[in-house]
Amino acid sequence: MTKIVKHIFFSQDKLFVDFQKQFSFESNLNFGATFKSLYKALKLDYPKYFKMDSLSKLGFLAAEILLQDSKLRAMHRPEKIGIVIENSSSTILMDTKHQETLNNKEAYFPSPANFVYTLPNILTGEICIRHKIQGENVMFISSKFDAEMIATYVEKLFDDKKITACLAGYIEINEENYEAFLLLIENSFKDPINEKQLIDIYSKYKNRTNAWKN
Amino acid sequence: MHEVFVHSTYLVTSLGFGIRENMDKLYHEQSGSTLIHDQKYSPEAFFGSKIEHLRFATEFENQFPSLSIEYTLFEKLLLFVIQKSIQNISFPLNTKDTLLIISSTKGNIDLLAKSERDKWEKERIFLWKSAEYIQKFFKLENKVAIISNACISGVEAISVGARFIRSGKFKNVIVAGADILSEFVVSGFQSFQSLSLEQCKPFDSGRSGLNLGEAAAVLILSSSENKSFAKVLGSASSNDANHISGPSRSGDGLFLAIQSALMESEITANQLDFISAHGTATDYNDEMESKALSLANLESVPVNSLKGYWGHTLGAAGLVESIVSIEAMKENKLIRTLGYENHGVSKNISVVASTKTHRIDTFLKTASGFGGTNAAIIFQKHNQHD
Amino acid sequence: MEKLIQELKQEIIEALNLEDMEPDDIDESEQLFGNGLGLDSIDALELIVLLEKNYGIKIENPKDGKTIFYSVKTMAEYIQAHKK
């Protein structure tokens, strides 16, 4: 049995927590500048953040907000906290950057610091390091947010007693836009989470950001 | 709770096509790795493991004589291994009961190169696009699930598939994995200084890095017992939560995954007859694994790494190594860790130094990768009583 | 040498994404790894690329990095001795 404790949505310069708008940023900023404003607004001191690629930065910030004031670490053992993330474009921005260093055979200097970020699960790794999460972790690739996959899989992990808490959601960034939808799910006496619940929350956020845009 | 049975398997590696060809070469201790000097992959020579591309082209053509769509090498490998493996199964594919899971780290990444970019639609670089083509080809009802979790992808894909069957969500899961050699990946590992310039030497004192390889493989899971020769008992993944590229110094992450898999399997460490380790032959990975196995009280259980035969095949690695180890379990054989001569890790683990007969009923397969991620899965022999 | 040290500091800040740091914030004799700037193994590999890219110096054995990259000063000395 599980319950959704908290959820956040961050896209198109707006950040919502449990449907409440928490931050909005100037729309003329590039992604990097927006993420940096959020980092500053959160008053974080985590130098490693600046070494991350934009996908990891996005996931990192989303997890940071989701777990603000959370008792996650006090309530759950590290190996009982899971992280189940979906994404569509894998690490396309960093992939392109790494590929560019290979195009000139006269100046062939691929960067190890870039290459390591060409794996989408580095994002989950960064969140695990920050919040000491050691449980089940997986990176699914899906053309868009797939609530059925997340709901089925997360519920099974709870069912099997593999985890007692879980971060789950969709973290996507590509040339055109970014989107972070992240939920904190914990065991409880309530009914299990289901696909429909996730779709409802997600579409409410989507409608809201689309309304903002127009 | 449904039990999870292993059915048909198939693989293409640098050693050859299909289970028999691969097993024969493994038993004869042949390696598929060579010095590769090809500008397509790298300005500098490197030691790696390539599928025989000409032969693959011919066999693919024989298998699929008239195709209306052009597929990439990565997709062709998946189509081929899936087609080969489903020839031996009795259940229909195109129903709501069957799920395909694809495991890959970089999929069609070779399409990013200048020379390829204009030949394919832009979205072809994404794993879900390849998955859509494959779904269409086999007329599958369900959307394909894709796992891209670095080097544990293959083991984790089997684990996720087993969970879906146990939950009753699906009756059959086809787990397919592939990764190909590309300049993208070779250059990256070179920049990490982790490629060896010779045959890799897992767990050896003289090990000097890994060999990259390419492979594709399929393993079919089902809740149906019929004709199955092995079952999945339990599995787990874990995270070191320590560093994104360096494995844990203590081995605690992998240890957690092994513990969790044992617990789910309802067996204890001393019931394991064999361990198929990740054993990439980098300094830190092999040392970490030895510590994890020691923490789990597994020092005396025979352990091997198959990387000396076909290198590190990334998203396919967990699959090819599971498939071959299941076959070796069936034949009660321990396969030698090619490249291992002198013990070179701090814990006294029992690295298999020569191929020999050994009773195997239950074994553990592990994997670890970038992002601090680890996976463990336990297979058991299943004897048909029909 | 002074000029090289200044250049190096700037290059290190850029290559390793040391956000909000100025060249003057780096003490040239201070340890780069360990307690100093808190750099890690990926940074060490990135410094190897930096030496090759900007100075044409190739470090064949990554283990030599330990002494070469001890501080900005040791790096500068190494560059001066090996620059082509």
XYZ file of C-alpha atoms in Angstrom:
684
model
C 0.000 0.000 0.000
C 1.389 3.355 -0.939
C 0.611 7.042 -1.058
C 1.894 10.002 -2.983
C 3.450 12.291 -0.415
C 4.460 15.188 -2.630
C 4.911 16.042 -6.283
C 6.650 18.738 -8.247
C 6.513 19.919 -11.832
C 9.056 22.180 -13.500
C 8.752 23.234 -17.117
C 8.543 26.377 -19.238
C 10.060 28.599 -16.538
C 7.441 27.650 -13.945
C 7.882 25.446 -10.947
C 4.952 23.957 -9.038
C 4.878 22.002 -5.791
C 1.665 20.103 -5.064
C -0.063 22.235 -7.717
C 1.064 25.482 -6.060
C 3.319 27.761 -8.051
C 6.604 28.210 -6.163
C 8.886 29.905 -8.660
C 8.659 31.490 -12.049
C 11.563 32.682 -14.100
C 12.052 35.113 -16.942
C 11.074 33.375 -20.123
C 13.898 34.888 -22.172
C 16.602 33.047 -20.229
C 18.277 29.967 -21.651
C 17.810 26.693 -19.750
C 21.179 26.977 -18.067
C 20.451 30.465 -16.738
C 17.015 29.402 -15.502
C 18.468 26.408 -13.672
C 21.162 28.605 -12.158
C 18.580 31.104 -10.864
C 16.756 28.237 -9.236
C 19.994 26.922 -7.737
C 20.651 30.399 -6.284
C 17.066 30.800 -5.103
C 17.379 27.531 -3.206
C 20.575 28.872 -1.574
C 22.420 25.667 -2.315
C 26.109 25.167 -1.745
C 26.998 22.121 -3.801
C 29.958 22.832 -6.138
C 29.463 19.494 -7.897
C 26.256 20.923 -9.340
C 28.265 23.049 -11.757
C 29.992 19.993 -13.169
C 26.741 18.316 -14.106
C 25.161 18.262 -17.554
C 21.785 19.944 -17.957
C 19.793 16.694 -17.599
C 21.432 15.950 -14.247
C 21.032 19.578 -13.147
C 17.327 19.421 -13.897
C 16.852 16.145 -12.027
C 19.039 17.310 -9.174
C 17.027 20.526 -8.694
C 13.719 18.675 -8.950
C 14.826 16.196 -6.258
C 16.144 19.042 -4.138
C 12.732 20.713 -4.065
C 10.858 17.443 -3.649
C 12.934 16.477 -0.625
C 13.153 19.921 1.018
C 12.079 19.547 4.661
C 11.515 15.862 4.030
C 12.139 13.246 6.675
C 13.030 10.722 4.009
C 16.412 9.849 5.447
C 15.170 9.681 9.008
C 12.220 7.476 8.104
C 13.745 5.067 5.583
C 16.933 3.079 5.246
C 19.108 4.106 2.255
C 18.749 0.668 0.634
C 14.969 0.838 0.978
C 14.619 4.055 -0.994
C 14.172 3.503 -4.722
C 14.419 5.781 -7.729
C 12.491 5.076 -10.934
C 12.919 7.650 -13.682
C 11.771 7.924 -17.287
C 13.131 10.111 -20.009
C 12.683 10.456 -23.734
C 15.792 11.894 -25.363
C 18.329 10.131 -23.139
C 21.334 12.502 -22.980
C 20.980 14.022 -26.443
C 22.438 17.437 -25.519
C 25.610 15.967 -24.058
C 25.758 13.345 -26.815
C 25.868 16.119 -29.393
C 28.556 17.945 -27.442
C 30.714 14.828 -27.152
C 30.241 14.049 -30.853
C 31.407 17.565 -31.780
C 34.788 16.928 -30.156
C 35.245 13.987 -32.556
C 34.570 15.828 -35.775
C 37.966 17.458 -36.095
C 40.594 14.747 -36.416
C 43.376 17.363 -36.091
C 42.069 18.530 -32.726
C 40.686 15.314 -31.289
C 40.181 15.881 -27.576
C 37.124 14.086 -26.252
C 36.391 15.142 -22.692
C 35.970 12.513 -19.971
C 33.889 14.961 -17.919
C 31.458 15.224 -20.834
C 31.477 11.540 -21.733
C 30.397 10.388 -18.298
C 27.222 12.464 -18.717
C 26.277 10.651 -21.925
C 24.505 8.021 -19.811
C 20.985 8.937 -18.683
C 21.295 7.092 -15.383
C 24.050 9.465 -14.236
C 21.137 11.696 -13.330
C 19.805 9.071 -10.921
C 23.356 8.542 -9.665
C 23.705 12.257 -8.835
C 20.410 12.255 -6.924
C 21.460 9.087 -5.072
C 24.767 10.680 -4.031
C 23.102 13.860 -2.830
C 20.352 12.150 -0.812
C 22.080 8.883 0.087
C 19.632 6.710 -1.836
C 20.878 3.144 -2.280
C 17.839 1.119 -3.259
C 16.367 -0.097 -6.550
C 17.217 2.281 -9.375
C 16.226 2.224 -13.002
C 16.156 4.490 -16.040
C 13.388 3.804 -18.545
C 13.323 5.448 -21.955
C 9.903 6.320 -23.343
C 8.764 8.671 -26.127
C 6.660 10.492 -23.528
C 5.675 10.206 -19.869
C 4.386 6.667 -19.419
C 2.262 6.519 -16.264
C 1.420 2.853 -16.704
C 5.063 1.800 -16.647
C 5.890 3.881 -13.573
C 2.779 2.902 -11.625
C 3.099 -0.815 -12.389
C 6.798 -1.027 -11.681
C 6.896 1.133 -8.554
C 3.911 -0.681 -7.078
C 5.645 -4.009 -7.704
C 8.771 -2.804 -5.884
C 6.643 -1.857 -2.869
C 4.727 -5.102 -3.117
C 7.927 -7.143 -3.063
C 9.114 -5.127 -0.040
C 12.161 -4.033 -2.014
C 11.488 -0.425 -1.032
C 9.581 1.620 1.541
C 9.907 4.935 -0.308
C 10.489 5.943 -3.900
C 11.288 8.920 -6.084
C 9.570 8.438 -9.411
C 8.857 10.515 -12.464
C 9.859 11.889 -15.819
C 12.955 14.069 -16.342
C 13.449 15.236 -19.907
C 15.569 17.839 -21.634
C 16.221 18.380 -25.321
C 17.034 21.289 -27.618
C 13.518 22.718 -27.451
C 12.319 22.235 -23.899
C 12.700 20.672 -20.498
C 10.285 19.022 -18.132
C 10.671 17.546 -14.677
C 7.778 15.712 -13.050
C 8.834 14.048 -9.844
C 6.859 12.339 -7.098
C 7.721 11.128 -3.646
C 5.870 7.916 -2.865
C 5.906 6.157 0.498
C 4.312 3.064 1.934
C 1.125 3.587 3.897
C -2.161 1.923 4.682
C -3.885 3.601 1.775
C -4.678 2.021 -1.575
C -1.816 1.424 -3.990
C -0.970 4.169 -6.419
C -2.324 3.601 -9.874
C -1.844 4.725 -13.411
C -4.931 6.935 -13.397
C -3.769 8.918 -10.366
C -0.467 9.665 -12.049
C -2.143 10.649 -15.308
C -4.520 12.968 -13.449
C -1.740 14.797 -11.630
C 0.414 14.997 -14.721
C -2.315 16.313 -17.013
C -3.361 18.913 -14.476
C 0.202 20.242 -14.531
C 0.389 20.065 -18.308
C -2.855 21.991 -18.681
C -1.641 24.610 -16.294
C 1.675 25.225 -18.018
C -0.021 25.274 -21.401
C -2.506 27.851 -20.084
C 0.417 29.972 -18.913
C 1.949 29.831 -22.321
C -1.156 31.177 -24.051
C 2.801 -15.128 -7.259
C 3.858 -16.512 -10.619
C 7.178 -18.256 -11.122
C 9.437 -16.982 -13.875
C 10.909 -19.444 -16.332
C 13.674 -18.921 -18.873
C 12.874 -20.049 -22.388
C 14.566 -19.629 -25.724
C 17.804 -17.654 -25.925
C 19.937 -16.394 -28.807
C 23.049 -14.271 -29.113
C 25.422 -12.743 -31.641
C 28.887 -11.891 -30.356
C 32.392 -11.594 -31.752
C 32.683 -15.337 -31.071
C 29.806 -16.213 -33.341
C 26.107 -16.739 -33.889
C 23.808 -18.700 -31.627
C 24.347 -20.522 -28.383
C 26.183 -23.586 -29.754
C 28.815 -21.672 -31.667
C 29.459 -19.396 -28.712
C 29.651 -22.266 -26.200
C 32.072 -24.241 -28.360
C 34.437 -21.307 -28.633
C 34.133 -20.546 -24.920
C 34.961 -24.169 -24.042
C 37.959 -23.963 -26.377
C 39.035 -20.755 -24.644
C 39.035 -18.714 -27.818
C 38.774 -14.946 -27.635
C 36.925 -12.747 -30.115
C 38.988 -9.692 -29.198
C 41.690 -8.354 -31.501
C 43.652 -5.195 -32.141
C 41.322 -2.957 -34.140
C 42.902 -0.384 -36.399
C 40.013 1.357 -38.087
C 39.522 5.124 -38.469
C 35.797 4.514 -38.299
C 36.182 3.869 -34.579
C 39.333 5.656 -33.531
C 42.440 7.442 -34.860
C 44.441 5.132 -32.571
C 44.408 1.355 -32.521
C 42.555 -0.265 -29.636
C 41.847 -3.772 -28.458
C 38.215 -4.720 -28.915
C 35.666 -7.274 -29.956
C 33.752 -6.950 -33.214
C 30.889 -8.971 -34.600
C 31.764 -10.415 -38.000
C 29.920 -7.754 -40.004
C 30.067 -9.394 -43.437
C 28.710 -12.625 -42.103
C 26.024 -10.776 -40.224
C 24.949 -8.965 -43.398
C 24.614 -12.301 -45.213
C 22.773 -14.042 -42.407
C 20.475 -11.069 -41.973
C 19.698 -11.086 -45.690
C 18.915 -14.810 -45.526
C 16.671 -14.314 -42.541
C 14.843 -11.315 -43.978
C 15.146 -11.482 -47.783
C 12.783 -8.653 -48.667
C 12.443 -5.735 -46.311
C 10.660 -2.564 -47.314
C 12.300 -0.368 -44.673
C 15.955 0.306 -44.101
C 17.170 -0.450 -40.602
C 20.302 0.646 -38.742
C 22.918 -1.875 -37.623
C 21.672 -1.665 -34.030
C 18.097 -2.340 -35.137
C 19.114 -5.133 -37.509
C 20.909 -6.888 -34.680
C 17.813 -6.673 -32.503
C 15.488 -7.831 -35.293
C 17.791 -10.743 -36.044
C 18.234 -12.043 -32.508
C 14.547 -11.627 -31.695
C 13.524 -13.490 -34.869
C 15.950 -16.325 -34.104
C 14.758 -16.690 -30.527
C 11.020 -16.651 -31.211
C 11.302 -19.508 -33.685
C 11.449 -21.905 -30.729
C 8.588 -20.663 -28.632
C 5.028 -21.861 -28.517
C 3.195 -18.743 -27.351
C 1.933 -16.021 -29.686
C 3.760 -12.695 -29.633
C 1.097 -10.292 -30.719
C -1.156 -10.402 -27.697
C -1.571 -8.192 -24.644
C 0.225 -10.891 -22.620
C 3.618 -10.374 -24.214
C 6.022 -7.520 -23.521
C 9.305 -6.734 -25.284
C 12.007 -5.042 -23.196
C 15.013 -3.558 -24.985
C 18.241 -2.972 -23.110
C 20.889 -0.661 -24.534
C 23.253 2.034 -23.350
C 23.698 3.983 -26.578
C 21.522 2.357 -29.272
C 21.840 4.211 -32.587
C 24.513 6.592 -31.314
C 26.620 6.017 -34.452
C 24.009 8.060 -36.371
C 25.286 11.238 -34.692
C 28.462 11.097 -36.780
C 28.594 13.621 -39.624
C 28.654 10.912 -42.265
C 25.391 9.369 -41.037
C 23.355 12.313 -39.868
C 21.573 13.123 -43.118
C 20.754 9.540 -44.000
C 18.125 9.030 -41.299
C 15.213 10.936 -39.838
C 16.243 13.093 -36.893
C 14.348 11.080 -34.283
C 16.158 7.883 -35.277
C 18.843 8.689 -32.716
C 16.376 7.977 -29.904
C 15.960 4.505 -28.451
C 12.171 4.782 -28.436
C 12.223 5.350 -32.199
C 14.129 2.122 -32.816
C 11.712 0.423 -30.430
C 8.743 1.680 -32.467
C 10.206 0.174 -35.648
C 10.790 -3.139 -33.916
C 7.309 -3.157 -32.392
C 5.831 -2.538 -35.840
C 7.963 -5.217 -37.453
C 6.850 -7.961 -35.074
C 3.305 -6.546 -34.833
C 3.494 -6.376 -31.042
C 0.421 -5.167 -29.181
C 2.240 -3.564 -26.288
C 4.533 -0.595 -26.353
C 8.148 -1.720 -25.980
C 9.788 -1.010 -22.613
C 13.342 0.336 -22.800
C 15.997 0.266 -20.111
C 19.140 2.366 -20.356
C 20.940 2.045 -17.058
C 24.585 1.963 -18.134
C 26.375 -1.358 -17.803
C 23.729 -3.011 -15.633
C 21.034 -2.540 -18.333
C 21.062 -6.193 -19.424
C 20.810 -7.720 -15.958
C 18.262 -5.130 -14.930
C 16.119 -5.747 -18.029
C 15.839 -9.432 -17.071
C 15.056 -8.405 -13.506
C 12.337 -5.956 -14.561
C 10.888 -8.538 -16.960
C 10.760 -11.133 -14.181
C 8.942 -8.677 -11.929
C 6.340 -7.936 -14.575
C 5.654 -11.659 -14.912
C 5.527 -12.218 -11.171
C 3.047 -9.369 -10.786
C 0.759 -11.020 -13.325
C 0.916 -7.995 -15.617
C 2.425 -10.034 -18.471
C 2.728 -13.744 -19.158
C 5.720 -13.542 -21.463
C 8.588 -11.074 -21.670
C 11.133 -10.995 -24.465
C 14.289 -9.345 -23.143
C 16.519 -8.150 -25.985
C 19.725 -6.161 -25.690
C 22.311 -4.742 -28.041
C 25.154 -2.263 -28.247
C 27.530 -1.704 -31.133
C 31.064 -0.373 -31.354
C 31.140 3.294 -32.339
C 33.625 6.130 -32.414
C 31.399 7.843 -29.842
C 31.845 5.128 -27.248
C 35.444 4.161 -28.063
C 36.643 7.787 -27.810
C 34.822 8.214 -24.519
C 36.414 5.185 -22.898
C 39.772 6.265 -24.307
C 39.368 9.671 -22.653
C 38.679 7.776 -19.447
C 41.985 5.942 -19.959
C 40.143 2.734 -19.265
C 40.851 0.800 -22.466
C 43.544 -1.848 -22.341
C 45.920 -2.090 -25.297
C 45.973 -5.857 -24.988
C 43.683 -8.746 -24.114
C 41.883 -7.735 -20.905
C 42.783 -9.596 -17.699
C 39.910 -9.687 -15.224
C 40.926 -10.016 -11.551
C 44.590 -10.395 -12.597
C 47.435 -8.489 -10.944
C 48.552 -7.231 -14.359
C 45.160 -6.004 -15.513
C 45.292 -2.736 -17.399
C 41.742 -1.885 -18.381
C 38.831 -3.176 -20.379
C 38.212 -4.250 -23.974
C 35.085 -2.857 -25.603
C 32.869 -5.224 -27.524
C 29.617 -5.362 -29.458
C 26.867 -7.948 -29.129
C 23.156 -8.584 -29.290
C 21.190 -11.141 -27.303
C 17.716 -12.297 -26.378
C 16.351 -14.214 -23.443
C 12.656 -15.048 -23.233
C 10.909 -15.222 -19.868
C 7.505 -16.761 -19.298
C 5.169 -17.818 -16.519
C 4.744 -21.059 -18.437
C 6.940 -23.902 -17.240
C 6.704 -25.902 -20.428
C 10.143 -26.889 -21.786
C 11.943 -24.400 -19.601
C 15.446 -25.270 -18.392
C 15.969 -22.526 -15.823
C 14.098 -20.074 -13.665
C 14.700 -16.664 -12.151
C 14.602 -16.839 -8.359
C 15.182 -13.232 -7.417
C 16.960 -10.034 -8.344
C 17.817 -6.533 -7.184
C 19.537 -3.326 -8.123
C 21.288 -0.832 -5.857
C 23.282 2.371 -5.952
C 26.649 3.152 -4.348
C 25.563 6.756 -3.729
C 29.241 7.580 -3.766
C 30.641 8.696 -7.133
C 29.317 8.849 -10.708
C 32.264 7.144 -12.373
C 34.388 5.527 -9.667
C 32.971 2.360 -8.119
C 32.543 2.214 -4.368
C 35.813 1.573 -2.510
C 34.102 -0.737 -0.041
C 31.863 -2.748 -2.383
C 28.850 -1.952 -0.194
C 26.563 -1.054 -3.117
C 26.961 -4.333 -4.963
C 26.796 -6.173 -1.632
C 23.352 -4.633 -0.987
C 22.092 -5.836 -4.374
C 23.410 -9.374 -3.764
C 21.816 -9.464 -0.291
C 18.484 -8.294 -1.624
C 18.522 -10.818 -4.487
C 19.375 -13.662 -2.082
C 16.603 -12.626 0.259
C 14.018 -12.559 -2.511
C 15.261 -15.943 -3.738
C 14.876 -17.329 -0.218
C 18.310 -18.910 -0.330
C 21.534 -18.274 1.548
C 24.977 -17.487 0.157
C 26.183 -21.069 0.632
C 23.526 -22.350 -1.760
C 25.164 -20.578 -4.690
C 27.304 -22.870 -6.858
C 28.776 -20.247 -9.128
C 28.976 -16.489 -9.745
C 29.171 -14.783 -13.116
C 30.763 -11.452 -12.184
C 31.031 -8.229 -14.146
C 34.867 -8.371 -14.145
C 35.678 -5.600 -16.615
C 39.407 -5.766 -15.794
C 39.701 -2.142 -14.703
C 41.623 -1.647 -11.459
C 38.753 -0.261 -9.444
C 35.870 -2.396 -10.708
C 37.477 -5.765 -10.063
C 38.746 -4.685 -6.657
C 35.282 -3.409 -5.704
C 33.696 -6.693 -6.797
C 36.116 -8.754 -4.745
C 35.167 -6.723 -1.672
C 31.443 -7.048 -2.339
C 31.723 -10.826 -2.776
C 33.737 -11.037 0.411
C 31.144 -8.971 2.328
C 28.489 -11.409 1.061
C 30.481 -14.423 2.292
C 31.023 -15.620 -1.261
C 34.820 -15.892 -1.305
C 34.771 -19.659 -1.710
C 32.204 -19.787 -4.524
C 33.729 -20.152 -8.019
C 33.494 -16.817 -9.858
C 34.305 -15.956 -13.454
C 34.321 -13.009 -15.809
C 33.608 -13.583 -19.504
C 35.009 -10.217 -20.641
C 38.193 -11.867 -21.928
C 36.145 -13.652 -24.612
C 34.116 -10.791 -26.099
C 35.007 -7.666 -24.160
C 32.555 -5.422 -22.408
C 29.425 -5.357 -24.544
C 27.713 -2.649 -22.440
C 23.902 -2.923 -22.630
C 24.149 -6.470 -23.995
C 26.708 -7.634 -21.421
C 24.305 -8.741 -18.713
C 22.262 -10.652 -21.260
C 25.049 -12.500 -23.096
C 26.701 -13.399 -19.814
C 23.444 -14.630 -18.255
C 22.564 -16.653 -21.350
C 25.935 -18.365 -21.545
C 26.027 -19.011 -17.799
C 22.546 -20.595 -17.930
C 23.774 -22.865 -20.721
C 26.918 -23.703 -18.728
C 24.707 -24.495 -15.723
C 22.707 -26.873 -17.896
C 25.934 -28.584 -18.905
C 27.466 -28.347 -15.389
C 30.534 -26.488 -16.598
C 32.605 -23.707 -15.113
C 34.091 -21.505 -17.814
C 37.589 -20.212 -17.265
C 38.203 -16.494 -16.722
C 40.277 -15.860 -19.833
C 43.174 -13.485 -19.079
C 43.373 -14.380 -15.388
C 46.768 -15.769 -14.328
C 47.875 -14.141 -11.067
C 45.427 -13.121 -8.387
C 45.221 -9.349 -8.379
C 42.434 -8.304 -6.026
C 42.670 -7.848 -2.273
C 40.069 -10.456 -1.318
C 40.612 -14.147 -1.701
C 37.757 -14.817 -4.133
C 37.806 -18.089 -6.094
C 38.370 -16.980 -9.678
C 37.820 -19.846 -12.141
C 41.250 -20.415 -13.688
C 40.459 -23.427 -15.859
C 37.358 -24.719 -17.602
C 36.037 -27.791 -15.818
C 32.995 -29.841 -14.918
C 31.260 -28.677 -11.767
C 27.758 -29.280 -10.494
C 25.781 -26.062 -10.839
C 22.171 -25.828 -9.681
C 22.008 -22.162 -8.729
C 24.098 -19.189 -9.754
C 24.381 -15.454 -9.265
C 24.975 -12.944 -12.055
C 26.139 -9.439 -11.133
C 26.845 -6.192 -12.959
C 27.996 -2.723 -11.973
C 28.360 0.486 -13.900
C 28.769 4.234 -14.224
C 26.349 6.156 -12.081
C 27.258 3.893 -9.134
C 24.647 1.401 -10.193
C 24.736 -2.360 -9.398
C 22.526 -5.332 -10.171
C 22.282 -8.957 -9.082
C 20.081 -11.779 -10.309
C 19.846 -15.438 -9.312
C 19.025 -18.259 -11.725
C 18.275 -21.863 -10.869
C 18.257 -25.008 -12.914
C 14.813 -26.262 -13.732
C 14.362 -29.913 -14.559
C 11.435 -30.794 -16.756
C 9.261 -33.569 -15.460
C 7.342 -34.485 -18.573
C 56.379 31.436 -15.336
C 54.033 33.906 -13.608
C 52.138 34.405 -16.859
C 51.872 30.678 -17.417
C 50.525 30.195 -13.890
C 47.853 32.850 -14.430
C 46.864 31.297 -17.766
C 46.715 27.853 -16.229
C 44.457 28.977 -13.405
C 41.999 30.423 -15.911
C 42.134 27.266 -18.032
C 41.561 25.038 -15.021
C 38.553 27.081 -13.911
C 37.027 26.769 -17.365
C 37.875 23.129 -18.001
C 36.640 21.939 -14.614
C 33.579 24.226 -14.377
C 34.729 25.746 -11.106
C 31.784 28.098 -10.899
C 32.208 31.447 -9.185
C 35.971 31.053 -8.861
C 38.488 33.625 -9.998
C 42.129 32.873 -10.812
C 43.140 34.790 -7.681
C 41.079 32.406 -5.545
C 43.498 29.603 -6.400
C 46.731 29.506 -4.450
C 49.326 28.191 -6.890
C 51.081 26.121 -4.206
C 47.889 24.768 -2.707
C 46.985 21.111 -3.247
C 44.562 20.734 -6.154
C 43.205 17.360 -5.068
C 42.278 16.146 -1.636
C 41.367 19.060 0.587
C 42.419 21.887 -1.732
C 39.862 22.501 -4.466
C 38.108 19.223 -3.827
C 38.770 17.858 -7.305
C 38.146 14.205 -8.107
C 39.227 11.472 -10.499
C 37.240 12.824 -13.471
C 38.887 16.219 -12.973
C 42.285 14.506 -13.060
C 41.413 12.940 -16.425
C 40.162 16.303 -17.659
C 43.478 17.907 -16.686
C 45.280 15.280 -18.775
C 43.144 16.367 -21.757
C 43.881 20.033 -20.958
C 47.644 19.463 -21.053
C 47.417 17.696 -24.378
C 44.960 20.105 -25.960
C 46.522 23.382 -24.846
C 50.196 22.427 -24.528
C 50.661 19.356 -26.711
C 51.902 17.333 -23.760
C 50.761 13.758 -23.581
C 50.753 11.912 -20.254
C 50.901 8.238 -21.108
C 50.539 6.922 -17.598
C 47.599 8.447 -15.701
C 49.359 7.521 -12.469
C 52.001 10.207 -13.170
C 49.174 12.716 -12.816
C 49.449 12.581 -9.057
C 52.767 14.429 -8.930
C 52.214 16.611 -12.005
C 48.818 17.831 -10.811
C 49.826 18.327 -7.192
C 49.370 22.091 -7.519
C 49.106 24.745 -10.217
C 52.792 25.419 -9.657
C 53.878 21.809 -10.221
C 51.712 21.755 -13.345
C 53.357 24.911 -14.664
C 56.812 23.512 -13.970
C 55.951 20.326 -15.807
C 54.616 22.268 -18.778
C 57.747 24.403 -18.954
C 59.973 21.347 -18.883
C 58.003 19.393 -21.518
C 56.494 22.003 -23.806
C 57.226 21.368 -27.454
